[in-house]
Amino acid sequence: MSLQIEEFAGNNVTIAIEDRFDFSLHQQFREAYIHRTEQGVNVILDLSKTSYMDSSALGMILLLKDHIEQLSGTLKLVNPSDAVYKVLEIAQFQRLMTIER
Amino acid sequence: MSLLSGHKQGKLALVVDDSATQRKVLSVLLIEEGYRVITAEDGARGVALYIQQQPDLVLMDISMPVMNGYQAARKIKSLSLKNNLCPLIFITSMDTDESFIESIDAGGDGILVRPFSPEVFKAKIKSIQRISDLYSQVKRLQQQQQKDAELAEQLMFGVIETRNYALDKIGIIKKAAALFSGDIQLTALSPNGDVNVLLGDFTGHGLRSSIGAIPLAETFRAMTKKGFSLAEIITQVNQQLYHLLPADLFLAAGVVTISNHDQSVYVFNAGLPDTYLFDHQGKIKKKISSFHPPLGVLSNLLTDVSVKVLSIEQNDRIVLISDGIIEARNEQGEMFGYQRFEDAAIQGVNGHSVSQTVLRQVELFCQQMPQEDDISLIDLPCGGWQQSFAVNQQNMQPLKVSDTQNNAIPAWHWDLNLTGKRLAKINPVPLAMNYIQELEGHGDHWQSLFTILTELYMNALDHGVLRLSSGLKSSPEGFAQYFSEREKRLKHLTLGFIHIVIQYYPLSNGGKIVVKVKDSGDGFDFPVLNTMPKQGVAHQQQLSGRGIELVQQLCQDLQFSEHGTLAKASFFWQNQQDKN
């Protein structure tokens, strides 16, 4: 399980989660965005390589969302597998944020 | 064996060596370091002394008669596993790789090769003792924490689970992954006989995830008891959890009301796997997927979703599950999944043991795999619940109504006029009941009054203000349709009013309450209702008009006037002590 961060020019950041997205990534995940404090930061959470996601991960995404909203930025979740999308859908996250399949 | 004196309070070291000189040398060094020392001249005696004296440190020679150092070390380590780490150091002149490897293999925590200076020996002892102290500290903290957790778990269980309603009828699985379950199951009885049930799954598991459980249980119970509707309870719980919990902690919850007299079930699924409605043969009649984010995520509930209403039959069952069942894994990493769950549940419905069958199948599937998440399920029969109005009917009849006639002035009255949008937002019935109980205390008879108030208010709201036709409710499908139409009209409600007056008359052996409910509607053909026979058997099966019929049974007098827009119900009761 791992987490990769790509920072692009300007305000764009992509955080990619590989394998399991669960509580063990808590610290790493937070560190991936917490230092971004510029207004209007755009974060893409790349779930294309995420095989499993638990409710702690949902909580971590909510914390990220709070952080970004304070900076008037945007958050987009992209390419979740069917299994991961199912978890997001049960929590009705598609009503709280943008999810691109 | 000889006990060489040292500091009385010091730690105890055991020196095992067949050479008297070596024993002496090591003992002196240890005493200088503040140890008390006991000695043994072979492995077997060493083990015996270890058992008898429980030392804090063992120094072990390797080549000894009777039992050599490796054998003694293995024996000692097998005895001390559960206790503190008692470090064991081999002292040897065999400076080979094999002896080093075998020392560690036998459970040694270190090895000192002779010859060594007293300074090196003492440094070694210090370092090994430091590790051992740290180990004891961790062990102590862990035990303390375990003790605290057990106590807290016990308290929590006392507050939450033991106060659940109808545990003999409702099947529950609760299998925690950690000592504390992040899952919570609540059942409670509403004053009108409805049964409210909640299955919740807090983020994660363990102590952190169970902190919200007590406030949740309190709110759920208190509001159910006061007769608040499912939507009101969920709104309140959501707000409470939103303010109480950190942003990454929330509650996935399925909340259900079984309403006997509506023959309906009300379901709200916020983040749980599908909720199932089974018929008596285990056929899936309906799955209700999550339609709202978990509770505590948003400051207010989404406005475009509402409680789902389904009509039910007596032998139907509602089954709620947490994701721990669906995501339980076997050795191959496969999940139990929906299909296996449904198969097990269907088998369970037919065998009248949904919870046991599902649990058995999950356990069979997972075998020895450690449980990753809390597993829980609630299996709820739709029928067989007590009809609230049947309880105290007999007690009403012998009361002499005559002595009430002179009692023209009520001891108190309560008056509320709700208008426009407020009608959609406020449920005045719990407010009124609260008021009555504040003034007059608790009593079983308030159950009936609660039903009377609810029915008259609902009647005024639905048919008066919202102008809904009860004809819609004549079929089970129509019932759900009726509720969605009602929801829609409530949302756009701007005009209209309902005026409620409650008057209380104390009587010598009980009391009387007069309830008047006036609405802004067009009224209806009330003479028909005023002459309707009490409890006509033919009406029992009808879905519409049951509310008013219920009120007629519960109170001594029900009259409609002003074209049916004013209902006046008189309700009498006898005090408990006067009944016998």
XYZ file of C-alpha atoms in Angstrom:
681
model
C 0.000 0.000 0.000
C 1.353 3.374 -0.847
C 0.510 6.923 -1.612
C 1.976 9.086 -4.335
C 1.792 12.800 -4.715
C 2.321 14.646 -7.931
C 2.450 18.368 -7.763
C 1.819 20.198 -10.981
C 2.512 23.757 -11.887
C 0.161 26.190 -10.255
C -2.439 25.018 -7.813
C -2.923 21.455 -8.950
C -2.111 18.436 -6.833
C -2.817 14.793 -7.517
C -2.800 12.289 -4.687
C -2.845 8.672 -5.837
C -3.623 5.819 -3.486
C -2.373 2.339 -4.303
C -3.841 -0.896 -2.977
C -5.665 -0.494 0.346
C -6.913 2.897 1.446
C -7.457 2.558 5.180
C -6.484 3.913 8.564
C -2.831 2.937 8.171
C -2.456 5.733 5.607
C -3.882 8.318 7.984
C -0.665 10.193 8.726
C 0.738 10.005 5.210
C -2.521 11.106 3.682
C -2.789 14.127 5.923
C 0.787 15.123 5.228
C 0.076 14.983 1.517
C -2.176 18.040 1.646
C -1.880 19.782 4.984
C 1.013 22.013 3.908
C -0.955 23.247 0.903
C -2.413 26.451 2.206
C -2.665 28.596 -0.909
C -6.107 29.790 -1.966
C -7.855 27.920 -4.738
C -5.835 24.703 -4.589
C -7.231 21.964 -6.829
C -6.821 18.433 -5.553
C -7.419 15.302 -7.560
C -7.647 12.093 -5.589
C -6.690 9.330 -7.988
C -8.347 6.065 -6.964
C -7.566 4.098 -10.122
C -5.131 1.852 -8.264
C -7.086 1.662 -5.036
C -8.306 -1.875 -4.432
C -10.156 -1.385 -1.179
C -11.421 1.472 0.900
C -12.861 1.403 4.418
C -14.860 3.886 6.429
C -11.724 5.424 7.931
C -10.725 6.362 4.395
C -14.090 8.048 3.934
C -13.384 10.044 7.078
C -9.955 10.985 5.752
C -11.508 12.212 2.513
C -13.935 14.360 4.518
C -11.026 15.950 6.368
C -9.351 16.668 3.032
C -12.586 18.176 1.750
C -12.848 20.449 4.807
C -9.279 21.597 4.293
C -9.802 22.385 0.625
C -13.083 24.156 1.200
C -11.415 26.497 3.652
C -9.087 27.461 0.823
C -11.956 27.799 -1.668
C -10.331 25.068 -3.734
C -11.790 22.051 -5.503
C -11.690 18.333 -4.859
C -12.257 15.631 -7.423
C -12.159 11.881 -6.966
C -11.241 10.070 -10.159
C -11.390 6.539 -11.561
C -12.552 4.458 -8.632
C -12.974 0.746 -9.365
C -16.502 -0.674 -9.115
C -15.800 -2.021 -5.637
C -14.443 1.286 -4.393
C -17.252 3.223 -6.051
C -19.731 0.977 -4.256
C -18.268 2.091 -0.916
C -18.486 5.739 -1.964
C -22.009 5.246 -3.199
C -23.225 3.586 0.001
C -21.925 6.622 1.868
C -23.600 8.785 -0.815
C -20.367 10.711 -1.331
C -21.376 11.488 -4.888
C -23.761 13.967 -3.296
C -21.007 15.687 -1.371
C -18.213 15.894 -3.939
C -17.310 15.347 -7.572
C -16.563 11.741 -8.483
C -15.444 10.975 -12.032
C -15.681 7.352 -13.051
C 22.618 -22.337 47.032
C 23.593 -19.398 49.102
C 22.031 -16.028 49.404
C 24.665 -13.334 49.291
C 23.342 -10.250 50.902
C 22.860 -7.086 48.984
C 20.471 -4.146 49.037
C 17.202 -5.435 50.401
C 15.166 -3.491 47.856
C 17.415 -4.325 44.911
C 16.518 -6.586 42.056
C 17.181 -10.268 42.305
C 19.728 -11.939 40.000
C 20.140 -15.674 39.525
C 23.643 -16.894 38.610
C 23.805 -20.448 37.232
C 27.375 -21.775 36.857
C 29.138 -25.012 37.840
C 32.298 -23.140 38.776
C 32.294 -21.776 42.313
C 34.865 -19.138 41.332
C 32.743 -17.876 38.486
C 29.675 -17.723 40.717
C 31.633 -15.694 43.221
C 33.065 -13.264 40.646
C 29.714 -12.601 38.985
C 27.951 -12.255 42.336
C 30.361 -9.601 43.527
C 29.932 -7.591 40.333
C 26.152 -7.859 40.551
C 26.086 -6.799 44.193
C 28.158 -3.765 43.250
C 25.401 -2.944 40.758
C 22.795 -3.129 43.512
C 21.464 -6.633 42.932
C 20.629 -9.290 45.435
C 22.058 -12.573 44.186
C 21.115 -16.237 44.355
C 23.253 -18.954 42.757
C 22.886 -22.476 41.420
C 25.582 -24.900 40.281
C 23.717 -26.663 37.456
C 20.866 -26.075 35.025
C 18.280 -28.161 36.852
C 18.801 -26.366 40.133
C 18.791 -23.103 38.240
C 15.334 -23.855 36.885
C 14.079 -24.873 40.321
C 15.393 -21.660 41.850
C 13.927 -19.633 39.035
C 10.493 -21.063 39.757
C 10.869 -20.554 43.475
C 12.372 -17.049 43.543
C 11.158 -15.358 40.322
C 14.373 -13.375 39.762
C 14.653 -10.250 37.615
C 17.766 -11.373 35.762
C 19.414 -14.712 34.935
C 23.085 -15.261 34.117
C 23.626 -18.698 32.612
C 26.724 -20.736 31.922
C 26.457 -23.098 28.955
C 28.431 -26.236 29.748
C 27.175 -27.621 33.025
C 26.416 -31.064 34.436
C 22.836 -32.445 34.907
C 21.202 -29.868 32.627
C 23.181 -27.613 30.350
C 22.596 -23.883 29.893
C 20.570 -24.140 26.662
C 18.145 -26.653 28.141
C 17.771 -24.618 31.313
C 17.220 -21.435 29.303
C 14.473 -23.033 27.184
C 12.777 -24.280 30.322
C 12.975 -20.884 32.007
C 11.750 -18.999 28.940
C 8.809 -21.345 28.518
C 7.848 -20.595 32.124
C 8.232 -16.830 31.932
C 6.359 -16.100 28.712
C 3.284 -14.727 30.334
C 5.108 -12.789 33.042
C 7.576 -9.975 32.874
C 10.502 -10.319 30.605
C 13.207 -11.722 32.837
C 16.318 -11.192 30.712
C 18.649 -14.139 30.410
C 22.294 -13.666 29.485
C 24.617 -16.505 28.569
C 28.127 -16.283 29.938
C 30.527 -18.466 27.976
C 34.046 -18.916 26.761
C 32.852 -20.644 23.574
C 33.436 -17.887 21.058
C 31.818 -19.535 18.020
C 28.999 -18.570 15.671
C 27.121 -21.736 16.632
C 27.161 -20.987 20.331
C 25.991 -17.449 19.654
C 23.137 -18.593 17.407
C 22.060 -21.369 19.735
C 22.090 -18.972 22.696
C 19.591 -16.702 21.012
C 17.630 -19.683 19.747
C 17.292 -21.047 23.279
C 15.689 -17.784 24.317
C 18.766 -15.887 25.517
C 18.527 -12.118 25.427
C 22.281 -11.645 25.143
C 25.631 -13.357 25.310
C 28.864 -12.338 27.033
C 32.063 -14.068 25.950
C 34.832 -14.503 28.458
C 37.181 -12.923 29.167
C 35.546 -9.583 29.791
C 36.390 -6.651 32.042
C 34.120 -5.791 34.999
C 33.186 -2.561 33.182
C 31.970 -4.395 30.080
C 30.001 -6.809 32.240
C 28.304 -3.981 34.133
C 27.518 -2.084 30.920
C 25.911 -5.211 29.490
C 23.792 -5.685 32.605
C 22.662 -2.058 32.518
C 21.620 -2.167 28.888
C 19.704 -5.407 29.240
C 17.987 -4.152 32.381
C 16.946 -0.974 30.570
C 15.160 -3.018 27.920
C 13.535 -5.172 30.539
C 12.289 -2.128 32.471
C 10.805 -0.699 29.316
C 9.100 -3.989 28.627
C 7.580 -4.103 32.114
C 6.369 -0.559 31.732
C 4.646 -1.325 28.426
C 3.179 -4.452 29.949
C 1.877 -2.513 32.930
C 0.358 0.212 30.785
C -1.232 -2.359 28.530
C -2.789 -4.169 31.481
C -4.028 -0.893 32.906
C -5.552 0.059 29.602
C -7.168 -3.341 29.219
C -8.677 -2.983 32.689
C -10.010 0.500 31.942
C -11.392 -0.623 28.623
C -13.153 -3.585 30.196
C -14.739 -1.325 32.786
C -15.806 1.218 30.184
C -17.168 -1.515 27.952
C -19.188 -2.879 30.847
C -20.619 0.551 31.646
C -21.379 1.220 28.026
C -23.102 -2.110 27.672
C -25.149 -1.318 30.762
C -26.284 2.000 29.393
C -26.942 0.958 25.852
C -27.786 -2.634 25.242
C -29.539 -3.729 28.394
C -32.153 -1.046 27.881
C -33.138 -2.258 24.457
C -36.776 -3.144 23.875
C -38.182 -6.556 22.945
C -34.921 -8.453 22.734
C -36.953 -11.655 22.816
C -38.508 -10.816 19.448
C -35.719 -8.970 17.707
C -32.748 -11.032 16.552
C -29.371 -9.369 16.957
C -25.829 -10.283 15.987
C -23.116 -8.244 17.603
C -19.557 -9.399 17.139
C -16.902 -6.818 17.824
C -13.499 -6.822 16.140
C -11.950 -5.052 19.130
C -13.077 -4.965 22.748
C -15.264 -2.001 21.927
C -17.656 -2.333 19.090
C -18.055 0.610 16.761
C -21.433 -0.873 15.886
C -24.485 -0.069 17.934
C -27.959 -1.575 18.025
C -30.862 0.244 19.594
C -34.514 -0.666 19.905
C -37.190 1.385 21.636
C -40.958 1.573 21.946
C -42.855 4.690 20.973
C -45.932 5.726 23.006
C -48.253 4.792 20.140
C -46.910 1.247 19.950
C -44.517 1.840 17.059
C -41.137 0.163 17.386
C -38.035 2.173 16.493
C -34.837 0.355 15.648
C -31.389 1.667 14.800
C -28.340 -0.157 13.541
C -25.339 2.151 13.518
C -21.735 1.727 12.452
C -19.316 4.375 13.687
C -16.177 4.935 11.608
C -13.503 2.428 12.546
C -13.778 0.326 15.675
C -12.479 0.290 19.220
C -12.839 2.914 21.925
C -12.405 5.918 19.628
C -15.362 4.941 17.536
C -17.674 4.259 20.442
C -17.565 7.685 22.095
C -20.654 8.796 20.221
C -22.638 5.750 21.343
C -23.938 7.057 24.657
C -25.307 10.409 23.432
C -26.755 8.599 20.421
C -28.526 6.046 22.608
C -29.849 8.722 24.952
C -31.254 10.864 22.155
C -32.758 7.924 20.318
C -34.498 6.624 23.450
C -35.678 9.946 24.843
C -37.136 11.083 21.525
C -38.772 7.742 20.804
C -40.331 7.751 24.246
C -41.733 11.226 23.697
C -43.243 10.144 20.427
C -41.121 12.050 17.944
C -41.257 10.757 14.410
C -38.417 8.886 12.738
C -37.485 11.901 10.620
C -37.324 14.134 13.673
C -35.153 11.678 15.566
C -32.761 11.312 12.627
C -32.530 15.077 12.165
C -31.649 15.527 15.818
C -29.141 12.656 15.915
C -27.435 13.976 12.785
C -27.061 17.445 14.262
C -25.846 16.107 17.559
C -23.203 13.880 15.994
C -22.128 16.640 13.621
C -21.369 18.924 16.560
C -19.990 16.233 18.827
C -17.665 14.219 16.625
C -14.529 15.211 14.709
C -14.960 15.531 10.952
C -13.569 12.098 10.133
C -15.791 10.285 12.593
C -19.390 9.623 11.633
C -22.197 7.103 11.895
C -23.477 4.990 9.052
C -26.977 4.128 10.204
C -30.134 2.347 9.215
C -33.159 3.504 11.164
C -36.521 1.801 10.982
C -39.974 2.301 12.455
C -42.394 -0.591 12.407
C -45.861 0.866 12.613
C -48.458 -1.719 13.377
C -51.436 0.467 12.909
C -50.212 1.918 9.596
C -49.128 -1.571 8.519
C -46.063 0.185 7.254
C -42.393 0.303 7.831
C -40.479 3.563 7.664
C -36.844 3.233 6.629
C -33.948 5.655 6.539
C -30.665 4.300 5.218
C -27.707 6.614 5.716
C -24.586 4.781 4.644
C -25.360 1.170 5.557
C -25.488 -1.702 3.054
C -28.960 -2.417 1.644
C -31.741 -2.894 4.158
C -33.889 -5.920 3.281
C -37.598 -6.572 3.460
C -38.285 -10.323 3.292
C -41.636 -12.043 3.069
C -42.344 -15.086 5.244
C -40.813 -17.452 2.673
C -37.612 -15.465 2.480
C -38.416 -13.828 -0.822
C -36.800 -10.402 -1.050
C -39.680 -7.945 -1.394
C -37.545 -4.854 -1.345
C -33.992 -3.659 -0.856
C -33.507 -0.144 0.394
C -30.096 1.142 -0.624
C -28.376 3.937 1.204
C -29.810 7.257 0.039
C -28.134 9.674 2.425
C -24.554 10.277 3.599
C -23.802 8.895 7.063
C -25.075 10.852 10.067
C -22.724 13.474 11.466
C -21.180 14.299 8.085
C -23.438 17.222 7.189
C -24.643 19.945 9.539
C -28.180 19.400 8.264
C -29.827 16.489 6.493
C -30.176 16.801 2.735
C -33.506 18.390 1.986
C -34.371 16.354 -1.093
C -34.487 12.982 0.620
C -37.070 11.610 2.980
C -37.911 8.542 4.967
C -39.024 5.654 2.725
C -42.390 4.130 3.511
C -43.213 0.515 2.609
C -46.363 -1.389 3.323
C -45.833 -4.624 5.198
C -47.609 -7.822 6.050
C -47.616 -9.463 9.445
C -45.104 -12.178 8.543
C -42.593 -9.949 6.783
C -39.179 -9.292 8.269
C -36.803 -6.361 8.057
C -33.093 -7.132 8.178
C -30.424 -4.493 8.746
C -26.717 -5.272 8.391
C -23.391 -3.493 8.784
C -20.649 -3.703 6.178
C -18.647 -5.995 8.465
C -20.779 -8.903 7.213
C -20.435 -8.080 3.534
C -16.701 -7.393 3.804
C -15.760 -10.336 6.029
C -12.882 -12.121 4.285
C -11.832 -15.730 3.976
C -8.281 -17.028 3.699
C -8.197 -16.365 -0.031
C -9.048 -12.723 0.566
C -12.546 -13.100 -0.924
C -15.347 -11.130 0.683
C -18.524 -12.737 2.027
C -20.490 -10.424 -0.232
C -24.158 -9.724 -0.842
C -25.017 -12.995 -2.568
C -23.818 -15.194 0.285
C -25.528 -12.915 2.770
C -28.837 -13.100 0.903
C -28.627 -16.880 0.625
C -27.933 -17.196 4.340
C -30.702 -14.759 5.249
C -33.254 -16.549 3.077
C -32.277 -19.852 4.664
C -32.578 -18.122 8.038
C -36.057 -16.743 7.375
C -37.248 -20.231 6.501
C -35.589 -21.728 9.556
C -36.813 -18.897 11.816
C -33.299 -17.978 12.849
C -31.949 -15.253 10.586
C -29.306 -13.969 12.968
C -27.931 -17.393 13.887
C -27.908 -18.690 10.332
C -26.139 -15.636 8.946
C -23.569 -15.643 11.743
C -22.889 -19.359 11.243
C -22.414 -18.876 7.504
C -20.053 -15.926 8.001
C -18.011 -17.940 10.487
C -17.919 -20.971 8.200
C -16.764 -18.754 5.363
C -14.055 -16.929 7.301
C -12.779 -19.976 9.197
C -9.753 -18.957 11.241
C -9.244 -15.573 9.612
C -9.052 -12.733 12.145
C -12.087 -10.481 12.178
C -11.260 -7.096 10.638
C -14.416 -5.135 11.344
C -17.384 -5.248 13.683
C -20.120 -7.552 12.463
C -23.719 -6.799 13.226
C -27.242 -7.522 12.112
C -30.770 -6.814 13.302
C -33.621 -9.099 12.304
C -36.959 -7.496 12.974
C -40.353 -9.151 12.639
C -42.942 -6.820 11.102
C -45.925 -8.278 12.899
C -46.977 -9.372 16.337
C -46.374 -6.074 18.047
C -48.687 -4.887 20.767
C -51.565 -2.678 19.716
C -51.280 0.335 21.943
C -54.993 1.022 22.158
C -55.872 -2.408 23.445
C -54.037 -1.879 26.725
C -56.308 0.103 28.946
C -59.657 -0.075 27.262
C -61.284 -2.221 29.921
C -60.301 0.156 32.663
C -62.153 3.032 31.085
C -65.624 1.679 30.876
C -66.843 1.550 34.504
C -65.967 5.168 35.131
C -68.991 7.260 35.981
C -69.034 10.181 33.646
C -71.757 11.929 35.602
C -69.554 13.553 38.192
C -67.689 15.403 35.501
C -70.607 17.440 34.302
C -70.313 20.114 36.952
C -66.625 20.497 36.387
C -66.959 23.311 33.894
C -63.647 25.101 34.411
C -60.475 23.208 33.525
C -57.606 23.162 36.028
C -55.371 24.255 33.196
C -55.325 24.434 29.447
C -52.659 24.362 26.768
C -53.072 26.089 23.508
C -51.002 26.124 20.332
C -51.791 27.610 16.960
C -49.385 26.477 14.242
C -49.468 28.192 10.862
C -47.976 27.878 7.389
C -44.448 26.543 7.100
C -44.322 25.773 10.811
C -46.779 22.969 10.194
C -44.204 21.183 8.094
C -41.417 21.655 10.612
C -42.927 21.221 14.049
C -44.614 18.221 15.526
C -46.766 19.612 18.357
C -47.685 16.218 19.803
C -44.440 15.557 21.735
C -44.532 19.174 22.924
C -48.019 18.706 24.260
C -47.200 15.358 25.848
C -44.129 16.824 27.462
C -46.208 19.637 28.887
C -48.830 17.283 30.239
C -46.245 15.032 31.860
C -44.440 18.000 33.380
C -47.662 19.072 35.061
C -49.308 15.762 35.868
C -46.480 13.248 36.030
C -46.129 9.990 34.173
C -48.862 7.451 33.715
C -49.813 4.555 31.463
C -52.950 6.344 30.326
C -50.862 8.956 28.494
C -50.147 6.307 25.869
C -53.739 6.449 24.773
C -53.790 10.220 24.906
C -50.677 10.319 22.763
C -52.409 8.218 20.126
C -55.527 10.386 20.247
C -53.486 13.566 19.817
C -51.368 12.092 17.047
C -54.336 10.813 15.087
C -56.351 14.003 15.401
C -53.383 16.138 14.480
C -52.449 13.945 11.521
C -56.044 13.934 10.395
C -56.185 17.740 10.556
C -52.879 18.105 8.771
C -53.309 15.472 6.059
C -56.978 15.830 5.207
C -57.624 19.367 6.423
C -54.597 21.496 5.647
C -52.960 19.332 2.962
C -56.282 18.197 1.464
C -55.047 14.647 0.877
C -57.710 12.085 0.117
C -57.616 9.080 2.398
C -59.003 7.086 -0.533
C -55.418 6.989 -1.773
C -54.549 4.741 1.106
C -56.958 1.991 0.119
C -54.234 -0.263 -1.272
C -50.812 -1.140 0.083
C -49.113 0.527 -2.913
C -51.323 3.566 -2.504
C -50.116 3.927 1.019
C -46.561 4.605 -0.062
C -47.855 6.885 -2.812
C -49.884 8.740 -0.227
C -46.770 9.405 1.804
C -44.746 10.696 -1.085
C -47.584 13.037 -2.067
C -47.839 14.170 1.526
C -44.111 14.853 1.598
C -44.390 16.948 -1.531
C -47.289 19.042 -0.321
C -45.667 19.594 3.060
C -42.601 20.979 1.361
C -44.597 23.608 -0.467
C -46.922 24.436 2.375
C -47.250 28.163 3.008
C -50.851 28.677 4.113
C -53.160 27.086 6.621
C -53.254 26.532 10.353
C -53.976 23.965 13.007
C -55.158 25.087 16.393
C -54.840 22.652 19.285
C -56.388 23.172 22.707
C -55.928 20.748 25.566
C -57.999 21.148 28.720
C -57.391 19.225 31.889
C -60.102 18.432 34.449
C -59.113 16.619 37.646
C -61.779 14.209 38.865
C -62.218 12.517 42.222
C -60.914 9.155 41.002
C -59.025 10.122 37.869
C -59.229 12.850 35.334
C -60.501 14.068 32.019
C -58.712 15.697 29.143
C -60.531 17.416 26.330
C -58.616 17.781 23.096
C -59.827 20.188 20.435
C -58.157 20.271 17.046
C -59.296 22.853 14.527
C -57.864 23.090 11.020
C -58.057 25.513 8.114
C -59.305 22.890 5.641
C -62.618 22.530 3.829
C -63.971 19.952 6.220
C -65.629 16.667 5.248
C -68.841 14.763 5.515
C -68.711 14.556 9.280
C -72.210 13.341 10.150
C -71.221 9.995 8.675
C -68.291 9.767 11.058
C -70.271 10.931 14.036
C -72.678 8.070 13.572
C -70.093 5.460 12.672
C -70.416 2.440 14.957
C -67.625 1.887 17.399
C -65.121 -0.683 16.237
C -66.972 -2.135 13.307
C -65.307 -5.426 12.505
C -65.682 -4.712 8.813
C -63.463 -1.675 9.154
C -60.580 -3.558 10.649
C -59.092 -4.578 7.348
C -59.323 -1.191 5.742
C -56.218 0.894 5.493
C -57.970 4.243 5.455
C -60.041 5.758 8.209
C -58.299 3.611 10.773
C -56.957 6.649 12.598
C -60.336 8.092 13.486
C -61.651 4.664 14.375
C -58.748 4.269 16.751
C -59.527 7.588 18.420
C -63.162 6.554 18.819
C -62.065 3.426 20.625
C -59.681 5.238 22.897
C -61.789 8.139 24.062
C -65.246 8.269 25.542
C -66.549 10.896 23.197
C -65.492 12.151 19.784
C -67.470 14.834 17.971
C -66.858 16.683 14.749
C -68.355 20.099 14.100
C -67.850 23.181 11.937
C -68.125 21.090 8.758
C -65.672 18.585 10.105
C -62.853 21.064 10.651
C -63.135 20.905 14.444
C -62.636 17.655 16.299
C -63.344 17.428 20.003
C -62.296 14.332 21.915
C -62.930 13.691 25.602
C -60.650 11.231 27.296
C -61.199 9.895 30.827
C -58.991 7.787 33.024
C -58.958 6.329 36.487
C -56.051 6.624 38.841
C -54.027 3.455 39.276
C -54.846 2.974 42.961
C -58.593 3.318 42.339
C -58.788 0.502 39.866
C -58.816 -2.326 42.360
